CSV table of C-alpha atoms in Angstrom, one decimal:
chain,number,residue,atom,x,y,z
A,1,MET,CA,99.3,204.9,328.6
A,2,ALA,CA,95.9,202.5,327.1
A,3,GLY,CA,97.0,201.2,323.6
A,4,GLU,CA,100.5,201.7,324.1
A,5,ARG,CA,102.3,199.3,323.4
A,6,GLU,CA,105.8,198.1,325.5
A,7,PRO,CA,108.7,199.7,324.1
A,8,VAL,CA,110.9,196.9,323.4
A,9,GLU,CA,114.7,197.0,323.6
A,10,VAL,CA,115.9,196.5,319.8
A,11,ARG,CA,118.9,198.1,319.7
A,12,THR,CA,121.3,195.7,321.4
A,13,PRO,CA,120.2,192.6,319.8
A,14,ILE,CA,121.5,194.0,317.0
A,15,GLU,CA,124.4,195.5,318.0
A,16,ARG,CA,125.5,192.2,319.4
A,17,ARG,CA,124.1,190.3,316.6
A,18,LEU,CA,125.7,192.2,313.6
A,19,ALA,CA,129.4,192.2,315.8
A,20,GLU,CA,129.0,188.4,316.5
A,21,ILE,CA,128.8,188.4,312.3
A,22,SER,CA,132.0,190.8,312.2
A,23,GLY,CA,134.0,188.6,314.1
A,24,PRO,CA,136.1,189.2,316.6
A,25,ASP,CA,139.0,190.4,313.9
A,26,GLY,CA,135.8,192.6,312.1
A,27,GLY,CA,137.1,189.9,309.3
A,28,GLY,CA,132.4,189.9,308.5
A,29,GLU,CA,132.5,194.2,309.0
A,30,PRO,CA,131.5,194.2,304.5
A,31,LEU,CA,129.1,191.6,305.3
A,32,VAL,CA,127.4,193.2,308.2
A,33,ARG,CA,127.6,196.6,305.9
A,34,ARG,CA,125.9,194.5,302.9
A,35,LEU,CA,123.1,192.5,305.0
A,36,VAL,CA,121.9,196.2,306.6
A,37,GLY,CA,121.9,197.6,303.3
A,38,GLY,CA,120.2,194.6,302.0
A,39,PHE,CA,117.5,194.2,304.4
A,40,LEU,CA,116.8,198.3,304.3
A,41,GLU,CA,116.4,198.6,301.1
A,42,ARG,CA,114.1,195.2,300.9
A,43,ALA,CA,112.3,195.3,303.6
A,44,PRO,CA,109.8,197.7,303.0
A,45,GLN,CA,108.9,196.4,299.3
A,46,GLN,CA,108.5,193.3,301.6
A,47,LEU,CA,106.6,194.8,304.1
A,48,ALA,CA,104.3,195.8,301.0
A,49,GLU,CA,104.2,192.9,299.3
A,50,LEU,CA,102.7,191.7,302.6
A,51,ALA,CA,99.5,193.6,302.9
A,52,THR,CA,98.9,193.6,299.5
A,53,ALA,CA,98.9,189.3,299.8
A,54,ALA,CA,96.5,190.3,303.1
A,55,ALA,CA,94.1,192.5,301.8
A,56,ASP,CA,93.3,190.2,298.5
A,57,GLY,CA,93.6,187.2,300.6
A,58,ASP,CA,96.6,185.4,299.2
A,59,MET,CA,97.5,183.5,301.8
A,60,PRO,CA,100.6,181.2,300.0
A,61,THR,CA,102.6,184.6,298.7
A,62,ALA,CA,101.6,185.8,302.6
A,63,ALA,CA,103.4,183.0,304.4
A,64,THR,CA,106.4,183.0,301.8
A,65,VAL,CA,106.9,186.5,302.4
A,66,ALA,CA,107.0,186.6,305.5
A,67,HIS,CA,108.5,183.4,306.1
A,68,ARG,CA,111.7,185.1,304.4
A,69,LEU,CA,111.1,188.1,306.9
A,70,VAL,CA,111.5,185.8,309.5
A,71,GLY,CA,114.9,184.7,308.0
A,72,THR,CA,116.0,188.3,306.8
A,73,ALA,CA,115.1,189.5,310.4
A,74,GLY,CA,116.8,187.2,312.4
A,75,ASN,CA,119.9,186.9,310.2
A,76,LEU,CA,119.9,191.0,311.8
A,77,GLY,CA,119.3,189.8,315.3
A,78,ALA,CA,116.1,191.4,314.7
A,79,ASP,CA,113.9,189.2,317.4
A,80,GLU,CA,111.3,191.1,317.8
A,81,LEU,CA,110.4,191.5,314.2
A,82,ALA,CA,111.4,188.0,313.0
A,83,ILE,CA,108.4,186.5,315.7
A,84,ARG,CA,105.8,188.9,315.2
A,85,CYS,CA,106.5,188.0,310.8
A,86,SER,CA,106.3,184.1,312.1
A,87,GLU,CA,103.6,184.8,313.5
A,88,VAL,CA,101.7,186.0,310.4
A,89,ASP,CA,103.7,182.6,308.8
A,90,GLU,CA,101.7,180.6,310.9
A,91,ALA,CA,98.6,181.8,310.5
A,92,ALA,CA,99.1,182.1,306.8
A,93,ARG,CA,100.1,178.8,305.9
A,94,ALA,CA,96.5,177.9,308.4
A,95,GLY,CA,94.5,180.3,306.4
A,96,GLN,CA,93.8,182.4,308.7
A,97,ARG,CA,93.1,185.3,307.0
A,98,GLU,CA,91.8,187.4,310.4
A,99,LEU,CA,95.0,186.5,312.6
A,100,VAL,CA,96.8,187.8,309.2
A,101,ALA,CA,94.8,190.6,309.7
A,102,ALA,CA,95.6,191.1,312.6
A,103,GLY,CA,99.8,190.3,312.8
A,104,LEU,CA,100.5,193.2,310.3
A,105,PRO,CA,100.3,196.2,312.6
A,106,PRO,CA,102.7,194.1,315.2
A,107,VAL,CA,105.3,193.7,312.2
A,108,GLU,CA,104.9,197.1,311.2
A,109,SER,CA,105.4,198.4,314.8
A,110,ALA,CA,108.5,196.2,315.2
A,111,PHE,CA,109.6,197.2,311.7
A,112,ALA,CA,109.3,201.1,312.9
A,113,ASP,CA,111.6,199.8,315.7
A,114,VAL,CA,114.2,198.2,314.0
A,115,GLU,CA,114.4,200.1,310.9
A,116,PRO,CA,115.9,203.8,313.0
A,117,VAL,CA,118.4,201.8,313.8
A,118,LEU,CA,120.3,200.4,311.0
A,119,LEU,CA,119.7,203.6,309.8
A,120,ASP,CA,122.0,204.8,312.0
A,121,LEU,CA,124.0,201.6,312.1
A,122,ARG,CA,124.4,203.0,308.1
A,123,ARG,CA,124.6,206.7,308.8
A,124,ARG,CA,127.5,205.9,311.4
A,125,TRP,CA,129.9,203.1,308.6
A,126,GLU,CA,128.9,206.1,306.0
A,127,ALA,CA,131.1,208.8,308.4
A,128,GLU,CA,133.7,207.1,309.2
A,129,ARG,CA,134.3,206.5,305.4
B,1,MET,CA,150.6,167.0,305.1
B,2,THR,CA,147.6,169.5,305.1
B,3,ALA,CA,144.2,168.0,304.7
B,4,ASP,CA,142.0,169.2,301.7
B,5,PRO,CA,139.2,171.9,302.5
B,6,TYR,CA,136.2,170.5,304.0
B,7,GLU,CA,133.5,170.3,300.6
B,8,VAL,CA,129.8,171.9,301.8
B,9,VAL,CA,126.9,172.4,299.5
B,10,VAL,CA,124.7,175.4,301.1
B,11,ILE,CA,121.3,175.6,299.3
B,12,ASP,CA,119.0,178.8,299.9
B,13,ASP,CA,116.6,180.8,298.4
B,14,ASP,CA,117.3,183.8,300.5
B,15,PRO,CA,120.9,185.3,299.2
B,16,ASP,CA,121.8,186.7,302.5
B,17,SER,CA,121.4,183.8,304.5
B,18,LEU,CA,123.4,182.1,301.4
B,19,LEU,CA,125.8,184.9,301.8
B,20,LEU,CA,126.0,185.1,305.9
B,21,ILE,CA,126.3,181.0,306.1
B,22,GLU,CA,128.8,181.1,303.5
B,23,ASP,CA,131.1,183.7,305.0
B,24,VAL,CA,131.1,181.4,308.3
B,25,LEU,CA,131.8,178.3,306.4
B,26,GLY,CA,134.0,180.2,304.2
B,27,ARG,CA,135.9,183.0,305.1
B,28,ARG,CA,136.0,181.4,309.4
B,29,GLY,CA,136.2,178.1,308.6
B,30,GLY,CA,138.5,177.5,305.6
B,31,MET,CA,135.8,175.7,303.7
B,32,ARG,CA,135.7,175.7,300.3
B,33,VAL,CA,131.8,176.2,300.5
B,34,THR,CA,129.8,176.4,296.9
B,35,THR,CA,126.0,177.6,296.9
B,36,ALA,CA,122.6,177.4,294.9
B,37,GLY,CA,119.2,178.6,295.3
B,38,ASP,CA,117.1,175.4,294.2
B,39,ALA,CA,117.3,171.5,294.9
B,40,ALA,CA,117.4,171.1,291.6
B,41,THR,CA,120.6,172.8,290.9
B,42,ALA,CA,122.5,171.7,294.4
B,43,LEU,CA,121.5,168.2,292.3
B,44,VAL,CA,123.3,168.7,289.5
B,45,LEU,CA,126.7,169.8,291.7
B,46,LEU,CA,126.6,166.9,294.3
B,47,SER,CA,126.6,164.8,290.9
B,48,GLN,CA,130.0,166.5,290.1
B,49,ARG,CA,131.9,167.4,292.4
B,50,PRO,CA,133.0,165.7,296.1
B,51,CYS,CA,131.7,167.1,299.1
B,52,ASP,CA,131.3,166.1,302.2
B,53,VAL,CA,128.2,168.1,304.1
B,54,VAL,CA,125.0,169.8,302.7
B,55,VAL,CA,123.4,172.2,304.4
B,56,THR,CA,120.2,173.2,303.1
B,57,ASP,CA,116.8,176.0,303.9
B,58,VAL,CA,113.4,173.6,304.2
B,59,GLU,CA,111.8,176.6,301.8
B,60,LEU,CA,112.7,176.2,298.5
B,61,PRO,CA,111.5,176.9,295.2
B,62,GLY,CA,110.3,173.7,293.2
B,63,MET,CA,111.4,170.6,296.0
B,64,SER,CA,111.6,171.2,298.9
B,65,GLY,CA,114.3,170.5,301.3
B,66,LEU,CA,113.4,167.8,302.9
B,67,GLU,CA,112.4,166.4,299.5
B,68,LEU,CA,115.7,167.2,298.8
B,69,LEU,CA,117.1,165.1,301.7
B,70,ALA,CA,114.7,162.3,300.6
B,71,GLN,CA,116.9,162.1,297.4
B,72,LEU,CA,119.8,163.1,298.8
B,73,ARG,CA,119.5,160.1,300.8
B,74,GLN,CA,118.7,157.4,298.0
B,75,GLY,CA,121.4,159.1,295.6
B,76,HIS,CA,124.0,160.4,298.1
B,77,PRO,CA,123.8,157.8,301.0
B,78,GLY,CA,126.2,158.5,304.3
B,79,LEU,CA,126.5,162.3,303.1
B,80,PRO,CA,125.7,164.3,305.9
B,81,VAL,CA,122.5,166.8,305.9
B,82,VAL,CA,122.1,169.8,307.9
B,83,ILE,CA,118.9,171.3,307.7
B,84,ILE,CA,118.2,175.4,308.7
B,85,THR,CA,114.9,176.3,308.2
B,86,ALA,CA,113.3,179.6,310.1
B,87,TYR,CA,110.0,177.8,310.7
B,88,PRO,CA,109.1,178.3,314.4
B,89,THR,CA,107.2,175.0,315.4
B,90,VAL,CA,108.9,171.6,316.4
B,91,GLU,CA,107.1,170.1,313.7
B,92,TYR,CA,109.8,171.1,311.2
B,93,ALA,CA,112.3,169.5,313.4
B,94,VAL,CA,110.6,166.8,313.8
B,95,SER,CA,109.9,166.2,310.3
B,96,ALA,CA,113.3,166.5,309.7
B,97,LEU,CA,114.8,164.0,312.0
B,98,ARG,CA,112.5,162.0,310.6
B,99,SER,CA,113.7,162.2,307.2
B,100,ASP,CA,117.3,161.3,308.8
B,101,ALA,CA,118.8,164.8,308.9
B,102,ASP,CA,121.9,164.6,310.4
B,103,GLU,CA,122.0,167.9,312.3
B,104,PHE,CA,118.7,170.3,312.5
B,105,LEU,CA,119.3,174.5,313.4
B,106,GLN,CA,116.5,176.9,313.4
B,107,LYS,CA,117.0,180.5,311.7
B,108,PRO,CA,118.7,182.5,313.4
B,109,PHE,CA,121.3,180.0,314.0
B,110,ASP,CA,124.1,180.5,316.5
B,111,LEU,CA,127.1,181.0,314.1
B,112,ASP,CA,130.0,178.8,316.2
B,113,ASP,CA,127.2,176.3,316.4
B,114,LEU,CA,126.7,176.1,312.7
B,115,LEU,CA,130.6,176.4,312.2
B,116,ARG,CA,131.0,173.2,314.8
B,117,VAL,CA,128.0,171.1,313.4
B,118,VAL,CA,130.0,171.6,309.6
B,119,ARG,CA,133.0,170.7,311.0
B,120,ARG,CA,131.7,167.5,313.0
B,121,LEU,CA,130.3,166.0,310.5
B,122,ALA,CA,132.5,166.4,307.8
B,123,SER,CA,135.2,165.4,309.3
B,124,SER,CA,133.4,161.8,310.7
B,125,GLY,CA,131.9,161.6,307.3
B,126,ARG,CA,135.9,161.8,306.0
B,127,GLU,CA,136.9,159.2,307.9
B,128,ARG,CA,133.7,157.0,307.8
B,129,GLN,CA,134.7,158.1,303.7
B,130,ALA,CA,138.4,157.0,303.7
B,131,ALA,CA,137.2,153.6,305.0
B,132,GLY,CA,135.1,153.0,302.2
B,133,ARG,CA,137.3,155.1,299.2
B,134,HIS,CA,137.8,153.1,296.2
B,135,ARG,CA,141.0,153.2,293.9
B,136,VAL,CA,139.5,152.8,290.8
B,137,LEU,CA,141.8,152.3,287.3
B,138,ALA,CA,139.7,152.5,283.4
B,139,VAL,CA,141.4,150.4,281.0
B,140,GLY,CA,141.0,151.1,277.6
B,141,ALA,CA,142.4,150.5,273.9
B,142,HIS,CA,141.4,153.8,272.6
B,143,PRO,CA,140.9,157.6,273.7
B,144,ASP,CA,136.4,157.4,274.5
B,145,ASP,CA,136.5,154.3,275.0
B,146,VAL,CA,136.0,154.0,278.6
B,147,GLU,CA,134.1,157.0,278.5
B,148,ILE,CA,131.7,155.4,276.5
B,149,GLY,CA,131.6,151.9,278.1
B,150,VAL,CA,131.4,153.8,282.0
B,151,GLY,CA,132.0,157.6,281.6
B,152,GLY,CA,128.6,157.8,284.1
B,153,LEU,CA,130.1,154.9,286.8
B,154,LEU,CA,133.1,157.1,286.7
B,155,SER,CA,131.5,160.4,287.2
B,156,ALA,CA,129.5,158.8,290.4
B,157,HIS,CA,132.9,157.3,291.5
B,158,ALA,CA,134.3,160.8,291.3
B,159,ALA,CA,130.9,162.7,293.2
B,160,ARG,CA,132.0,159.9,296.0
B,161,GLY,CA,135.9,161.4,295.7
B,162,ASP,CA,137.2,157.7,294.7
B,163,THR,CA,141.0,158.4,293.2
B,164,LEU,CA,140.5,157.5,289.4
B,165,ALA,CA,143.2,156.5,286.2
B,166,VAL,CA,142.5,155.9,283.1
B,167,VAL,CA,144.7,153.6,281.1
B,168,THR,CA,144.3,154.6,276.9
B,169,LEU,CA,146.7,152.8,275.1
B,170,THR,CA,146.9,154.3,271.6
B,171,ARG,CA,146.1,157.6,270.7
B,172,GLY,CA,143.7,156.7,267.9
B,173,ALA,CA,145.8,157.0,265.2
B,174,ARG,CA,142.9,155.3,262.8
B,175,GLY,CA,140.3,157.4,263.7
B,176,GLY,CA,141.9,161.2,263.3
B,177,GLU,CA,145.4,162.7,264.2
B,178,THR,CA,146.6,161.7,267.0
B,179,MET,CA,148.1,164.9,268.5
B,180,ALA,CA,144.4,166.5,268.4
B,181,ARG,CA,142.8,162.6,270.1
B,182,SER,CA,145.7,163.0,272.9
B,183,GLY,CA,144.5,166.2,273.6
B,184,GLU,CA,140.5,165.1,273.7
B,185,SER,CA,142.2,161.8,276.4
B,186,ARG,CA,143.7,164.8,278.5
B,187,SER,CA,141.0,167.4,278.6
B,188,ALA,CA,138.4,164.0,279.4
B,189,ALA,CA,141.2,163.2,282.1
B,190,GLU,CA,140.2,166.6,283.8
B,191,LEU,CA,137.2,166.9,283.4
B,192,LEU,CA,137.3,163.3,284.9
B,193,GLY,CA,139.3,164.2,287.8
B,194,ALA,CA,141.8,161.2,286.4
B,195,ARG,CA,145.1,160.8,285.9
B,196,LEU,CA,145.5,159.8,282.8
B,197,PHE,CA,148.0,157.3,281.6
B,198,LEU,CA,148.4,157.6,277.5
B,199,ALA,CA,150.6,154.9,275.9
B,200,ASP,CA,151.4,155.6,271.9
B,201,LEU,CA,150.9,151.7,270.7
B,202,THR,CA,150.0,151.1,267.6
B,203,ASP,CA,146.4,150.6,266.6
B,204,THR,CA,144.5,148.1,265.6
B,205,GLN,CA,147.6,146.2,266.0
B,206,LEU,CA,148.2,145.8,269.4
B,207,PRO,CA,149.2,142.7,271.1
B,208,VAL,CA,148.0,140.6,274.3
B,209,SER,CA,151.6,140.9,275.3
B,210,ASP,CA,153.9,143.2,275.4
B,211,PRO,CA,153.9,145.9,275.0
B,212,THR,CA,150.4,146.0,276.2
B,213,LEU,CA,150.5,144.0,279.1
B,214,SER,CA,153.6,145.5,280.8
B,215,PHE,CA,151.7,149.2,280.1
B,216,ILE,CA,148.8,148.1,282.7
B,217,GLN,CA,151.1,146.1,285.1
B,218,GLN,CA,152.6,149.5,285.3
B,219,ALA,CA,149.7,151.8,285.5
B,220,ILE,CA,148.2,149.1,288.4
B,221,GLY,CA,151.4,149.6,289.9
B,222,GLU,CA,151.1,153.5,290.6
B,223,MET,CA,147.8,153.2,291.1
B,224,ALA,CA,147.2,150.2,293.3
B,225,PRO,CA,143.7,149.8,292.3
B,226,ASP,CA,140.8,147.6,294.0
B,227,VAL,CA,138.7,148.2,291.2
B,228,ILE,CA,139.5,147.7,287.4
B,229,TYR,CA,137.3,148.9,284.3
B,230,THR,CA,138.3,147.0,281.1
B,231,HIS,CA,136.4,146.0,277.6
B,232,SER,CA,134.8,142.9,277.5
B,233,LEU,CA,136.1,139.8,275.5
B,234,ASN,CA,132.6,139.5,274.2
B,235,ASP,CA,133.7,142.1,271.3
B,236,PHE,CA,135.0,142.3,267.3
B,237,HIS,CA,137.6,145.0,268.0
B,238,GLN,CA,140.6,143.4,267.9
B,239,ASP,CA,142.4,145.6,269.8
B,240,HIS,CA,139.0,145.6,273.0
B,241,ARG,CA,139.9,141.3,273.2
B,242,ALA,CA,143.8,142.1,273.3
B,243,VAL,CA,143.7,144.8,276.3
B,244,HIS,CA,140.9,142.5,277.6
B,245,GLN,CA,143.4,139.4,278.0
B,246,ALA,CA,145.9,141.5,278.9
B,247,THR,CA,144.0,143.2,281.8
B,248,MET,CA,143.0,140.3,283.4
B,249,VAL,CA,146.4,139.1,283.5
B,250,ALA,CA,148.3,142.2,284.8
B,251,ALA,CA,144.8,143.0,286.9
B,252,ARG,CA,144.9,138.9,288.6
B,253,LYS,CA,145.5,140.3,291.9
B,254,VAL,CA,142.7,143.3,291.9
B,255,PRO,CA,139.9,142.3,294.3
B,256,THR,CA,137.3,143.9,291.7
B,257,VAL,CA,137.2,143.2,287.7
B,258,ALA,CA,134.3,144.2,285.3
B,259,CYS,CA,134.6,144.7,282.1
B,260,TYR,CA,132.2,147.2,280.3
B,261,GLN,CA,130.4,147.8,276.5
B,262,SER,CA,131.8,149.1,273.7
B,263,PRO,CA,130.4,150.1,270.2
B,264,SER,CA,131.6,147.1,269.0
B,265,ALA,CA,130.4,144.5,271.6
B,266,THR,CA,128.6,141.3,270.4
B,267,VAL,CA,125.3,139.8,271.2
B,268,ASP,CA,127.4,137.4,273.6
B,269,PHE,CA,127.8,140.5,275.6
B,270,GLN,CA,126.2,139.7,278.8
B,271,PRO,CA,126.1,142.2,282.1
B,272,ASN,CA,125.5,140.6,285.4
B,273,ARG,CA,125.7,143.8,286.9
B,274,PHE,CA,123.8,147.6,286.2
B,275,ALA,CA,124.8,151.2,287.5
B,276,ALA,CA,122.0,153.3,287.1
B,277,ILE,CA,124.0,156.7,286.1
B,278,ASP,CA,120.7,159.0,286.2
B,279,GLU,CA,122.4,161.7,288.5
B,280,GLN,CA,125.4,161.5,285.7
B,281,LEU,CA,124.4,160.7,282.1
B,282,ASP,CA,124.7,164.6,281.9
B,283,ARG,CA,127.9,164.1,282.7
B,284,LYS,CA,129.1,161.4,280.6
B,285,LEU,CA,127.8,163.3,277.5
B,286,ALA,CA,129.9,166.0,278.9
B,287,LEU,CA,133.0,163.5,278.6
B,288,LEU,CA,132.4,162.6,274.9
B,289,ALA,CA,131.9,166.1,274.0
B,290,CYS,CA,135.2,166.4,274.7
B,291,TYR,CA,136.4,163.9,271.6
B,292,ARG,CA,135.7,166.7,269.2
B,293,SER,CA,137.4,164.9,266.6
B,294,GLN,CA,134.9,161.8,266.5
B,295,VAL,CA,131.5,163.2,267.5
B,296,GLU,CA,130.9,164.2,263.9
B,297,ALA,CA,132.7,161.0,262.3
B,298,ARG,CA,131.4,158.4,264.5
B,299,ASP,CA,128.0,157.2,264.9
B,300,TYR,CA,128.0,155.6,267.7
B,301,LEU,CA,128.6,158.6,269.6
B,302,ASP,CA,125.4,160.3,268.9
B,303,PRO,CA,124.5,161.5,272.9
B,304,GLU,CA,121.1,160.4,271.2
B,305,LEU,CA,122.2,156.6,270.7
B,306,ILE,CA,124.6,157.2,274.1
B,307,THR,CA,121.6,158.5,275.9
B,308,ALA,CA,119.1,155.3,274.0
B,309,THR,CA,121.9,152.4,275.3
B,310,ALA,CA,121.5,153.2,278.5
B,311,ARG,CA,118.1,153.9,278.9
B,312,TYR,CA,117.6,150.3,277.6
B,313,TRP,CA,119.6,148.5,280.1
B,314,SER,CA,117.9,150.7,282.7
B,315,ARG,CA,115.7,147.6,282.1
B,316,PHE,CA,117.9,145.3,284.4
B,317,GLY,CA,118.9,148.4,286.1
B,318,GLY,CA,116.4,150.3,287.7
B,319,GLY,CA,116.8,154.1,287.3
B,320,ARG,CA,116.5,155.4,284.0
B,321,TYR,CA,120.2,155.7,282.4
B,322,SER,CA,122.4,152.7,283.3
B,323,GLU,CA,125.5,151.2,282.5
B,324,PRO,CA,125.5,147.5,281.8
B,325,LEU,CA,129.0,145.4,283.3
B,326,GLU,CA,130.5,141.6,282.7
B,327,VAL,CA,131.4,141.7,286.5
B,328,ILE,CA,134.7,138.8,286.5
B,329,ARG,CA,134.4,139.2,290.6
B,330,ASP,CA,133.6,141.3,292.5
B,331,ARG,CA,135.5,141.5,296.4
B,332,THR,CA,134.8,145.4,297.1
B,333,THR,CA,130.9,146.8,297.5
B,334,LEU,CA,131.2,148.1,293.3
B,335,ASP,CA,128.3,150.4,294.8
B,336,PRO,CA,128.9,153.5,293.8
B,337,THR,CA,125.7,154.8,292.3
B,338,ALA,CA,123.5,153.3,295.5
B,339,ALA,CA,121.9,151.9,293.1
B,340,THR,CA,123.8,149.2,291.5
B,341,LEU,CA,121.7,145.5,291.0
B,342,SER,CA,123.2,142.2,290.4
B,343,VAL,CA,120.8,140.5,287.3
B,344,ARG,CA,119.9,138.4,290.1
B,345,GLU,CA,118.5,141.1,292.6
B,346,ARG,CA,116.9,142.6,289.4
B,347,GLU,CA,115.1,139.8,288.8
B,348,ALA,CA,113.6,138.9,292.2
B,349,SER,CA,112.2,142.5,292.0
B,350,TYR,CA,109.7,141.4,289.0
B,351,VAL,CA,108.8,138.3,291.1
B,352,HIS,CA,105.2,139.7,293.0
C-alpha cells in the first residue's frame, strides 16, 4: 500500500543482543532485565523531550537526547531505532531543523516496533517468577 | 602466582552503558572496574589509583572524551585509552585516532570485541610498566616529614604502580604522644599504599651512625629500591641532617637519590629538579591530614602554606604546583609525574 513503510524485523536482533549480554551462562540476565526495564521507562520521556526540542528549534538538546537514544537503543539491539536516532542526531548537530523534524516520525515508528517486543519479553520474565 | 586483576576506569554519562561495560569487563572479564560519569571525576580517580586501561565515551558533560584523551596523554603517558562512541560518522574515528587513542569502538559494540581489546591493551601495558616500574623508598626523621617533602611525588609514583615504602626513624615524641603519632604514620602509609618501616629512636637525638644507619640499611636491603628520597643536608634540624648523612651512606648503591625540602630547610636548599604535582596536590593534603595531632599544633602543616609553597615552586617546575628536589644522582628515569623538569630545562624554556 502506498505510503506504508516496509515492516522491519526487530525481534531477532533484539533477542540476539540480549542473549549476548546475558552470556552463555545466563549470568548477565539481571543486567538484561535492568537495561530493558530502564529503557521502557525512560525512552518515552526522551522521545517527548526530543519532539519538544525539535519544535522549539533547540538543536543542542535535540542532538544530546537523540545521541543518548542511539546508545541505549544500540545496547539492546534495537538497530533500526538506533539508526533513525543517529540520523536525527547528525541533522541536529548540523543545525538542520527541517531534517530533524522530518526525522522524528521514523524514530517514533521505530520505537513503536521495538516497544511491544520489549514489553512482551518483560511479561515473559514476570510470568517466569 | 595469580596476577592482580586488570584495573580499568570507564567513563560514560549514560548509566546503562556504564552498567553494560562494567558487566562485560568485571563479571565476565574478571577485571576491577571503576566507573565515572564525567571526565573530571575520572581524572581524580586516575590520580589516586593504578589503572591499566581507560575506556571512555566521546560525548561527556563538561570535558569531552577527546579532551580527556589529550589530558591523559600529558599526565599519564603510555596509559592505554579506548574511545567508544555512538557517533555514526568516520570523522570522529579519525579525530580520535589522531588524538592518539589506542582503540576506537563504535556503539553498539560487540561485547567480545570490547573484552578482547581491553585485555590486549592491559596486558601489553603491564609488560611495558613492569620494564619501567620503580621501587621507591622515602626516608624521614619524623612522622609527616616525607609527606611534607614529597607527598605529591609519592602519590604520582603510587598512581603509576610503583612500589613504595616509607622509613620513619622516630615516633616524634617532641611533637606529641607517640602512640597517636605512630597511628597517624600508619594511616598515611596506608592511604599512600606504602609499606611503613617505623623505628622508635630518640626524637631530636638521632645519630648519623647506628642505629639510624643500620635501620635505613635494613629497609634498603628488604626493599631493594632504585629511587630514594630523603632530607636535604641544608636543614636547621639536626635529625634531618643526620638522616641525610646516614641515607647517603646506606644508599650508596641506589641508582637515584634526591633530597626534599622540609619546613626547616635553610636558604642554602638549592633544588635542581621540580616535579609538577597538579593532579596530586589534593592527595598530598589528604596525606598530611592523617597527622591530626600535628595539624592544629604546627603552622607548617597549614594546608594554605603547603599549597602556597607548591604554587611558588611551580615557577620553576611548570604546571601549577610543584615539589622541589636536590638531585644527588639520577641513573633512572625519575619522571613519575611526566612533568619533572631540571633547572637547565626550565631555564631553557625561558629563552625566546
